[in-house]
CSV table of C-alpha atoms and ligand atoms in Angstrom, one decimal:
chain,number,residue,atom,x,y,z
A,1429,MET,CA,-6.4,-22.6,4.4
A,1430,THR,CA,-2.9,-21.1,4.5
A,1431,ILE,CA,-1.6,-18.8,1.7
A,1432,LEU,CA,2.0,-17.7,1.1
A,1433,GLY,CA,2.0,-14.2,-0.3
A,1434,ILE,CA,4.9,-12.7,-2.2
A,1435,GLU,CA,5.2,-8.9,-2.9
A,1436,THR,CA,8.1,-7.2,-4.9
A,1437,SER,CA,6.4,-4.5,-6.9
A,1438,CYS,CA,8.5,-1.5,-5.7
A,1439,ASP,CA,11.6,-1.5,-3.4
A,1440,GLU,CA,10.3,-3.9,-0.8
A,1441,THR,CA,10.8,-7.7,-0.8
A,1442,SER,CA,8.1,-9.2,1.3
A,1443,ALA,CA,6.7,-12.7,2.0
A,1444,SER,CA,3.9,-13.6,4.4
A,1445,VAL,CA,1.9,-16.6,5.5
A,1446,VAL,CA,-1.8,-16.0,6.4
A,1447,TYR,CA,-4.3,-18.4,7.8
A,1448,ALA,CA,-7.8,-17.9,6.5
A,1449,ASN,CA,-10.8,-19.3,8.3
A,1450,LEU,CA,-13.2,-20.4,5.6
A,1451,LYS,CA,-16.2,-20.6,7.9
A,1452,ASN,CA,-15.8,-17.1,9.4
A,1453,GLN,CA,-14.2,-15.6,6.2
A,1454,SER,CA,-11.6,-14.0,8.3
A,1455,VAL,CA,-7.8,-13.9,8.1
A,1456,LYS,CA,-4.9,-14.0,10.6
A,1457,ILE,CA,-1.3,-13.2,9.8
A,1458,LEU,CA,1.1,-15.9,10.8
A,1459,SER,CA,4.2,-14.1,9.5
A,1460,ASN,CA,4.9,-11.0,7.5
A,1461,ILE,CA,8.5,-10.3,6.6
A,1462,VAL,CA,9.4,-7.1,4.8
A,1463,ALA,CA,12.9,-6.3,3.6
A,1464,SER,CA,13.5,-2.9,2.2
A,1465,SER,CA,16.4,-1.3,0.2
A,1466,LEU,CA,15.3,2.1,1.6
A,1467,THR,CA,18.7,3.0,3.0
A,1468,LEU,CA,20.2,2.6,-0.4
A,1469,HIS,CA,17.6,4.8,-2.0
A,1470,SER,CA,17.9,7.5,0.7
A,1471,LYS,CA,21.4,8.2,-0.6
A,1472,THR,CA,20.0,9.0,-4.0
A,1473,GLY,CA,16.7,10.6,-2.7
A,1474,GLY,CA,14.6,8.3,-4.7
A,1475,ILE,CA,14.2,4.7,-6.0
A,1476,ILE,CA,16.6,3.6,-8.7
A,1477,PRO,CA,14.8,0.6,-10.2
A,1478,GLU,CA,17.9,-1.3,-11.2
A,1479,ILE,CA,19.2,-1.1,-7.6
A,1480,ALA,CA,15.9,-2.1,-6.2
A,1481,ALA,CA,15.7,-5.2,-8.4
A,1482,ARG,CA,19.2,-6.3,-7.7
A,1483,GLU,CA,18.6,-6.1,-4.0
A,1484,GLN,CA,15.4,-8.1,-4.4
A,1485,VAL,CA,17.3,-10.9,-6.2
A,1486,LYS,CA,19.4,-11.1,-3.0
A,1487,TYR,CA,16.5,-10.9,-0.5
A,1488,ILE,CA,13.8,-13.0,-2.1
A,1489,ILE,CA,14.8,-16.5,-1.0
A,1490,PRO,CA,15.8,-15.6,2.6
A,1491,VAL,CA,12.6,-13.6,3.0
A,1492,ILE,CA,10.4,-16.4,1.8
A,1493,GLU,CA,12.3,-18.9,4.0
A,1494,GLN,CA,11.9,-16.6,7.0
A,1495,ALA,CA,8.2,-16.1,6.4
A,1496,LEU,CA,7.7,-19.9,6.2
A,1497,THR,CA,9.8,-20.5,9.3
A,1498,ASP,CA,8.1,-17.8,11.4
A,1499,SER,CA,4.7,-19.1,10.5
A,1500,ASN,CA,5.6,-22.4,12.2
A,1501,LEU,CA,4.1,-24.3,9.3
A,1502,TYR,CA,7.4,-25.0,7.7
A,1503,PHE,CA,9.8,-27.6,9.2
A,1504,LEU,CA,13.2,-27.2,7.8
A,1505,SER,CA,14.8,-30.6,7.1
A,1506,SER,CA,18.2,-29.0,7.8
A,1507,LYS,CA,19.2,-26.3,10.2
A,1508,ASN,CA,21.3,-24.8,7.5
A,1509,TYR,CA,20.1,-21.8,5.7
A,1510,SER,CA,20.2,-23.0,2.1
A,1511,LEU,CA,18.2,-22.9,-1.1
A,1512,SER,CA,17.7,-26.6,-1.0
A,1513,SER,CA,15.8,-26.4,2.3
A,1514,ILE,CA,13.1,-24.2,0.7
A,1515,ILE,CA,12.6,-26.8,-2.0
A,1516,ASN,CA,10.9,-29.1,0.5
A,1517,ARG,CA,7.2,-28.7,0.2
A,1518,PRO,CA,5.9,-26.6,3.0
A,1519,SER,CA,2.3,-27.1,4.2
A,1520,ILE,CA,0.7,-24.2,2.6
A,1521,ASP,CA,-2.3,-24.4,0.3
A,1522,ALA,CA,-1.6,-21.8,-2.2
A,1523,ILE,CA,0.8,-19.0,-3.4
A,1524,ALA,CA,-0.3,-15.4,-4.0
A,1525,ILE,CA,1.8,-13.1,-6.1
A,1526,THR,CA,1.7,-9.4,-7.0
A,1527,VAL,CA,1.7,-9.2,-10.8
A,1528,GLY,CA,1.4,-5.4,-11.2
A,1529,PRO,CA,1.4,-2.5,-11.3
A,1530,GLY,CA,5.0,-1.7,-10.3
A,1531,LEU,CA,8.6,-1.7,-11.6
A,1532,ILE,CA,9.1,-4.4,-14.2
A,1533,GLY,CA,12.5,-5.6,-12.8
A,1534,SER,CA,11.2,-5.8,-9.3
A,1535,LEU,CA,7.9,-7.5,-10.3
A,1536,LEU,CA,9.8,-10.1,-12.3
A,1537,VAL,CA,11.9,-11.1,-9.3
A,1538,GLY,CA,8.7,-12.0,-7.3
A,1539,VAL,CA,6.7,-13.4,-10.2
A,1540,GLU,CA,9.3,-15.7,-11.5
A,1541,THR,CA,10.2,-17.0,-8.0
A,1542,ALA,CA,6.5,-17.6,-7.2
A,1543,LYS,CA,6.0,-19.5,-10.5
A,1544,THR,CA,9.0,-21.6,-9.8
A,1545,LEU,CA,7.8,-22.5,-6.3
A,1546,ALA,CA,4.3,-23.2,-7.5
A,1547,TYR,CA,5.7,-25.6,-10.1
A,1548,ALA,CA,8.2,-27.2,-7.7
A,1549,TRP,CA,5.7,-27.6,-4.8
A,1550,ASN,CA,2.7,-28.3,-7.1
A,1551,LYS,CA,0.6,-25.6,-5.4
A,1552,PRO,CA,-2.1,-23.3,-6.9
A,1553,ILE,CA,-1.0,-19.8,-7.7
A,1554,ILE,CA,-3.2,-16.7,-7.6
A,1555,PRO,CA,-2.1,-13.5,-9.4
A,1556,VAL,CA,-2.9,-10.3,-7.4
A,1557,ASN,CA,-3.2,-6.7,-8.4
A,1558,HIS,CA,-1.0,-4.6,-6.0
A,1559,LEU,CA,-3.6,-1.8,-5.7
A,1560,ILE,CA,-6.4,-4.3,-4.8
A,1561,GLY,CA,-3.9,-5.8,-2.4
A,1562,HIS,CA,-3.6,-2.5,-0.6
A,1563,ILE,CA,-7.3,-2.4,0.0
A,1564,TYR,CA,-7.2,-5.8,1.7
A,1565,ALA,CA,-5.0,-4.4,4.5
A,1566,ASN,CA,-8.4,-3.5,5.9
A,1567,TRP,CA,-9.2,-7.2,6.4
A,1568,MET,CA,-6.2,-7.9,8.6
A,1569,MET,CA,-4.8,-7.1,12.1
A,1570,GLU,CA,-1.2,-6.9,13.2
A,1571,ASP,CA,0.4,-9.4,15.6
A,1572,GLY,CA,-1.5,-12.5,14.6
A,1573,LYS,CA,-4.9,-11.4,15.8
A,1574,TRP,CA,-8.2,-12.1,14.0
A,1575,LYS,CA,-10.0,-9.1,12.5
A,1576,MET,CA,-13.3,-9.1,14.3
A,1577,GLU,CA,-15.2,-6.2,12.7
A,1578,ASN,CA,-17.1,-6.9,9.5
A,1579,ILE,CA,-16.6,-4.6,6.6
A,1580,LEU,CA,-20.0,-3.7,5.1
A,1581,PHE,CA,-20.5,-3.3,1.4
A,1582,PRO,CA,-20.8,-1.2,-0.7
A,1583,ALA,CA,-17.5,0.5,0.3
A,1584,ILE,CA,-15.5,3.4,-1.0
A,1585,ALA,CA,-11.7,2.7,-0.9
A,1586,LEU,CA,-9.1,5.4,-1.1
A,1587,ILE,CA,-5.7,3.9,-2.3
A,1588,VAL,CA,-3.1,6.5,-1.6
A,1589,SER,CA,0.5,5.5,-2.0
A,1590,GLY,CA,3.8,6.5,-3.7
A,1591,GLY,CA,2.6,5.4,-7.1
A,1592,HIS,CA,-1.1,5.8,-7.0
A,1593,THR,CA,-4.0,7.9,-5.7
A,1594,ASP,CA,-7.3,6.2,-6.6
A,1595,LEU,CA,-10.9,6.1,-5.5
A,1596,VAL,CA,-12.8,2.9,-6.1
A,1597,LEU,CA,-16.3,1.7,-5.3
A,1598,MET,CA,-16.3,-1.9,-4.0
A,1599,ARG,CA,-19.7,-3.5,-4.2
A,1600,LYS,CA,-18.4,-6.9,-3.0
A,1601,HIS,CA,-15.3,-9.0,-3.1
A,1602,GLY,CA,-14.2,-9.1,-6.8
A,1603,ASN,CA,-16.5,-6.3,-7.8
A,1604,ILE,CA,-14.5,-3.1,-8.0
A,1605,LYS,CA,-15.4,0.0,-10.0
A,1606,TRP,CA,-12.7,2.7,-10.5
A,1607,LEU,CA,-14.2,6.2,-9.9
A,1608,GLY,CA,-11.2,8.4,-10.3
A,1609,GLY,CA,-7.5,8.9,-9.7
A,1610,THR,CA,-4.6,11.2,-10.0
A,1611,ARG,CA,-4.0,12.9,-13.4
A,1612,ASP,CA,-0.3,13.4,-12.7
A,1613,ASP,CA,1.6,12.8,-9.4
A,1614,ALA,CA,0.4,10.4,-6.7
A,1615,ALA,CA,0.0,12.0,-3.3
A,1616,GLY,CA,2.9,10.1,-1.9
A,1617,GLU,CA,5.0,10.9,-4.9
A,1618,ALA,CA,4.3,14.6,-4.4
A,1619,LEU,CA,5.2,14.4,-0.7
A,1620,ASP,CA,8.4,12.6,-1.6
A,1621,LYS,CA,9.4,15.3,-4.2
A,1622,ILE,CA,8.5,18.1,-1.8
A,1623,GLY,CA,10.4,16.4,1.0
A,1624,ARG,CA,13.5,16.4,-1.2
A,1625,LEU,CA,13.0,20.0,-2.1
A,1626,LEU,CA,12.9,20.9,1.7
A,1627,GLY,CA,16.1,18.8,2.3
A,1628,LEU,CA,14.2,16.2,4.4
A,1629,PRO,CA,15.3,12.5,4.4
A,1630,TYR,CA,13.7,10.1,1.9
A,1631,PRO,CA,11.0,9.1,1.8
A,1632,GLY,CA,9.3,12.5,2.1
A,1633,GLY,CA,5.9,11.4,3.4
A,1634,PRO,CA,7.0,10.3,6.9
A,1635,SER,CA,9.6,13.1,7.0
A,1636,ILE,CA,7.0,15.7,6.2
A,1637,GLU,CA,4.7,14.2,8.8
A,1638,LYS,CA,7.4,14.4,11.4
A,1639,ALA,CA,8.4,18.0,10.5
A,1640,SER,CA,4.8,19.0,10.5
A,1641,GLU,CA,4.4,18.2,14.2
A,1642,ARG,CA,6.3,21.4,15.1
A,1643,GLY,CA,4.9,23.4,12.1
A,1644,ASP,CA,2.2,26.0,11.6
A,1645,ALA,CA,-0.1,24.7,8.8
A,1646,SER,CA,-1.7,28.2,8.5
A,1647,ARG,CA,1.5,30.0,7.6
A,1648,PHE,CA,1.5,29.2,3.9
A,1649,THR,CA,-1.5,28.7,1.7
A,1650,PHE,CA,-0.9,26.2,-1.0
A,1651,PRO,CA,-3.4,25.2,-3.7
A,1652,ARG,CA,-5.9,22.4,-3.1
A,1653,PRO,CA,-5.9,21.1,-6.7
A,1654,MET,CA,-9.3,19.8,-8.1
A,1655,ILE,CA,-10.9,19.9,-4.6
A,1656,ASP,CA,-14.2,21.2,-6.1
A,1657,SER,CA,-14.1,19.4,-9.5
A,1658,ASP,CA,-17.1,17.5,-10.6
A,1659,ASP,CA,-15.3,14.2,-10.8
A,1660,PHE,CA,-13.3,11.9,-8.4
A,1661,ASP,CA,-9.9,12.8,-10.0
A,1662,PHE,CA,-6.9,14.3,-8.2
A,1663,SER,CA,-3.8,16.3,-9.3
A,1664,PHE,CA,-0.8,16.9,-7.0
A,1665,SER,CA,2.0,18.0,-9.4
A,1666,GLY,CA,1.0,21.7,-9.1
A,1667,LEU,CA,1.5,21.6,-5.4
A,1668,LYS,CA,5.2,20.7,-5.8
A,1669,THR,CA,5.5,23.7,-8.2
A,1670,ALA,CA,3.8,26.0,-5.7
A,1671,VAL,CA,6.2,24.9,-3.0
A,1672,LEU,CA,9.2,25.3,-5.3
A,1673,ARG,CA,8.1,28.9,-6.2
A,1674,LYS,CA,7.7,29.7,-2.5
A,1675,VAL,CA,11.1,28.3,-1.6
A,1676,LYS,CA,12.7,30.3,-4.3
A,1677,THR,CA,11.5,33.6,-2.8
A,1678,MET,CA,13.2,32.7,0.5
A,1679,LYS,CA,16.8,33.5,1.2
A,1680,GLN,CA,17.4,30.5,3.4
A,1681,LEU,CA,15.3,27.7,4.9
A,1682,ASN,CA,15.6,27.5,8.7
A,1683,ASN,CA,14.1,24.6,10.7
A,1684,GLU,CA,11.0,26.7,11.7
A,1685,THR,CA,10.2,27.6,8.1
A,1686,ILE,CA,10.7,24.0,6.9
A,1687,ALA,CA,8.3,22.8,9.6
A,1688,ASP,CA,5.7,25.4,8.6
A,1689,LEU,CA,6.1,24.5,4.9
A,1690,ALA,CA,5.8,20.8,5.7
A,1691,ALA,CA,2.7,21.4,7.8
A,1692,SER,CA,1.1,23.6,5.2
A,1693,VAL,CA,1.7,21.1,2.4
A,1694,GLN,CA,0.5,18.2,4.4
A,1695,GLN,CA,-2.7,20.1,5.2
A,1696,ALA,CA,-3.3,20.8,1.5
A,1697,VAL,CA,-2.9,17.1,0.6
A,1698,ILE,CA,-5.1,16.0,3.4
A,1699,ASP,CA,-7.9,18.5,2.6
A,1700,VAL,CA,-8.1,17.2,-1.0
A,1701,LEU,CA,-8.0,13.5,-0.1
A,1702,VAL,CA,-10.6,13.9,2.6
A,1703,ALA,CA,-13.0,16.1,0.6
A,1704,LYS,CA,-12.9,13.8,-2.5
A,1705,THR,CA,-13.3,10.6,-0.6
A,1706,LEU,CA,-16.2,11.8,1.5
A,1707,LYS,CA,-17.9,13.2,-1.6
A,1708,ALA,CA,-17.6,9.7,-3.2
A,1709,ALA,CA,-18.9,8.1,0.0
A,1710,ARG,CA,-22.0,10.3,-0.1
A,1711,ALA,CA,-22.6,10.0,-3.8
A,1712,TYR,CA,-22.6,6.2,-3.7
A,1713,LYS,CA,-24.3,5.9,-0.3
A,1714,VAL,CA,-21.8,3.5,1.0
A,1715,ASN,CA,-21.7,1.5,4.2
A,1716,SER,CA,-17.9,1.8,4.8
A,1717,ILE,CA,-14.9,3.9,4.0
A,1718,LEU,CA,-11.6,2.1,3.6
A,1719,LEU,CA,-8.2,3.8,3.7
A,1720,SER,CA,-5.1,2.1,2.3
A,1721,GLY,CA,-1.6,2.6,0.9
A,1722,GLY,CA,1.5,4.1,2.4
A,1723,VAL,CA,0.1,7.7,2.8
A,1724,ALA,CA,-2.7,6.2,4.9
A,1725,ALA,CA,-0.1,5.7,7.6
A,1726,ASN,CA,-0.2,9.5,8.1
A,1727,GLN,CA,-1.7,10.2,11.5
A,1728,ALA,CA,-3.0,13.6,10.6
A,1729,LEU,CA,-4.8,12.2,7.6
A,1730,ARG,CA,-6.4,9.4,9.8
A,1731,ASP,CA,-7.4,11.9,12.4
A,1732,ARG,CA,-8.9,14.3,9.9
A,1733,PHE,CA,-11.0,11.6,8.3
A,1734,LYS,CA,-12.5,10.7,11.7
A,1735,LEU,CA,-13.1,14.3,12.5
A,1736,GLU,CA,-14.8,15.2,9.2
A,1737,ILE,CA,-17.0,12.0,9.2
A,1738,GLY,CA,-18.1,13.1,12.7
A,1739,ASN,CA,-18.6,16.7,11.7
A,1740,LEU,CA,-20.7,15.8,8.7
A,1741,LYS,CA,-22.7,13.2,10.8
A,1742,LEU,CA,-22.1,10.7,8.0
A,1743,GLU,CA,-22.3,7.7,10.3
A,1744,ILE,CA,-20.3,5.6,7.9
A,1745,PRO,CA,-17.7,3.4,9.6
A,1746,LEU,CA,-14.1,4.2,8.7
A,1747,SER,CA,-11.6,1.4,8.4
A,1748,VAL,CA,-7.9,2.2,8.7
A,1749,PRO,CA,-5.3,-0.5,8.7
A,1750,SER,CA,-2.6,-0.5,11.3
A,1751,LYS,CA,0.3,1.7,10.1
A,1752,SER,CA,2.7,-1.2,9.3
A,1753,LEU,CA,0.1,-2.7,7.0
A,1754,CYS,CA,-0.5,0.5,5.1
A,1755,THR,CA,2.9,0.3,3.3
A,1756,ASP,CA,3.8,-2.5,1.0
A,1757,ASN,CA,3.7,-6.0,2.5
A,1758,ALA,CA,2.9,-9.5,1.4
A,1759,ALA,CA,0.2,-10.2,4.0
A,1760,MET,CA,-2.2,-7.9,2.1
A,1761,ILE,CA,-1.4,-9.8,-1.1
A,1762,ALA,CA,-2.2,-13.2,0.5
A,1763,THR,CA,-5.4,-11.8,2.0
A,1764,ALA,CA,-6.5,-10.3,-1.3
A,1765,ALA,CA,-5.9,-13.8,-2.9
A,1766,PHE,CA,-8.1,-15.5,-0.3
A,1767,PHE,CA,-11.1,-13.2,-0.9
A,1768,ASN,CA,-10.6,-13.4,-4.7
A,1769,TYR,CA,-9.5,-17.0,-5.0
A,1770,LYS,CA,-8.8,-17.5,-8.7
A,1771,PRO,CA,-5.9,-20.0,-9.2
A,1772,THR,CA,-4.3,-19.5,-12.6
A,1773,PRO,CA,-2.0,-21.9,-14.5
A,1774,TRP,CA,1.5,-20.7,-13.7
A,1775,LYS,CA,2.4,-20.6,-17.4
A,1776,LYS,CA,-0.2,-17.9,-17.9
A,1777,ILE,CA,1.1,-15.6,-15.1
A,1778,THR,CA,3.1,-12.7,-16.2
A,1779,ALA,CA,4.3,-9.5,-14.6
A,1780,ASN,CA,2.4,-6.4,-15.9
A,1781,PRO,CA,3.9,-3.1,-14.8
A,1782,GLU,CA,0.9,-1.2,-16.3
A,1783,LEU,CA,-1.8,-3.3,-14.7
A,1784,TYR,CA,-4.8,-1.3,-13.5
A,1785,PHE,CA,-8.3,-1.9,-12.3
A,1786,ASN,CA,-10.3,-4.1,-14.8
B,2833,KG4,O1,2.2,1.9,-0.4
B,2833,KG4,P1,3.6,2.2,-0.4
B,2833,KG4,O2,4.5,1.6,0.6
B,2833,KG4,O3,4.3,2.0,-1.8
B,2833,KG4,C1,3.6,2.2,-3.0
B,2833,KG4,O4,2.9,1.3,-3.4
B,2833,KG4,O5,3.9,3.3,-3.5
B,2833,KG4,O6,3.7,3.8,-0.2
B,2833,KG4,C2,4.8,4.5,-0.2
B,2833,KG4,C3,4.5,6.0,-0.1
B,2833,KG4,C4,5.7,6.9,-0.1
B,2833,KG4,O7,5.4,8.0,-1.1
B,2833,KG4,C5,5.8,7.5,1.3
B,2833,KG4,O8,6.3,8.8,1.3
B,2833,KG4,C6,4.4,7.5,1.7
B,2833,KG4,O9,3.8,6.3,1.2
B,2833,KG4,N1,4.2,7.4,3.2
B,2833,KG4,C7,3.7,8.4,3.9
B,2833,KG4,C8,3.8,8.0,5.3
B,2833,KG4,N2,4.4,6.8,5.3
B,2833,KG4,C9,4.6,6.4,4.0
B,2833,KG4,N3,3.1,9.6,3.6
B,2833,KG4,C10,2.7,10.4,4.6
B,2833,KG4,N4,2.8,10.1,5.9
B,2833,KG4,C11,3.3,8.9,6.3
B,2833,KG4,N5,3.4,8.6,7.6
B,2834,ZN,ZN1,2.0,-0.1,-2.7
């Protein structure tokens, strides 16, 4: 079965075709196109929803057309790049679309396009929760390879992105229990805000990672909010305030201090994420730990998880998607739709910016 996934929940516009082998229950990416309006947002140091949505209106059709073309499933009737060529029915079996959570203007671009195509092509359409989509990056490989390893349930999944920091227990496909999440800023959001404070390029997460490479993580001690709390919740807004206070005590920020601040902040975020996730893994006696979301692209976080799992002799396999699949992409949406195949009449599909785990 082949599924066309469409993802437009934040500033990316992405379309992907995945091929799912029903017998092996495994998925292979045939194409995964991601267009981003990042450079426009780097000028403002953050995402302006209206600008993101306007760019997505421009990108959506070319991105879908490119994904279909690259998948080699779609044979254009004309060599011209035109809207009419996409109206020809491509040989896909279904359409998967992110319906939330996210920015309403951005979500609407993808949702309304997906509904129109489902109607025009007479294909089933499957609504996908963006957060659940992130988890399914663990069932895919880059570069058109099959994912060979089996993920064993129950699993603990950490979803750590710009908009969310959540821990969920996954008993099987379609059975997800929310355990806890951030009470204020998401980890990525905190890194983005701190990055701006330190004068680093947007987005802050990768910039802080880069600056940290030459920094001393022991120079500044920042709080590890809620690290010992009795629940699986997080809080990252205090960290930003602590960095702001520290920066205000300094006359000027030289490159060395910025690197040390970045490394110390990154360390604090990693400590909390690793401690809480491993606590949940032990409490629920799981058979796998799954990382996902943009912040999971952070190499120091990935390394620390491996190290701690080894140190604690947990013997729980850790699954980490390849870096390009951690950030927003449509392949994870198509894959989530395959493992949770619930076609829904297109008229009933609506964008829901507040959608959460149900
Ligand atoms: O999953 P994602 O692409 O979008 C959301 O659903 O939010 O995540 C974007 C977030 C941003 O906050 C970005 O700073 C962070 O992921 N991020 C990183 C890294 N790459 C992206 N944070 C730390 N280290 C990275 N390498
Ligand atoms: Zn995301």
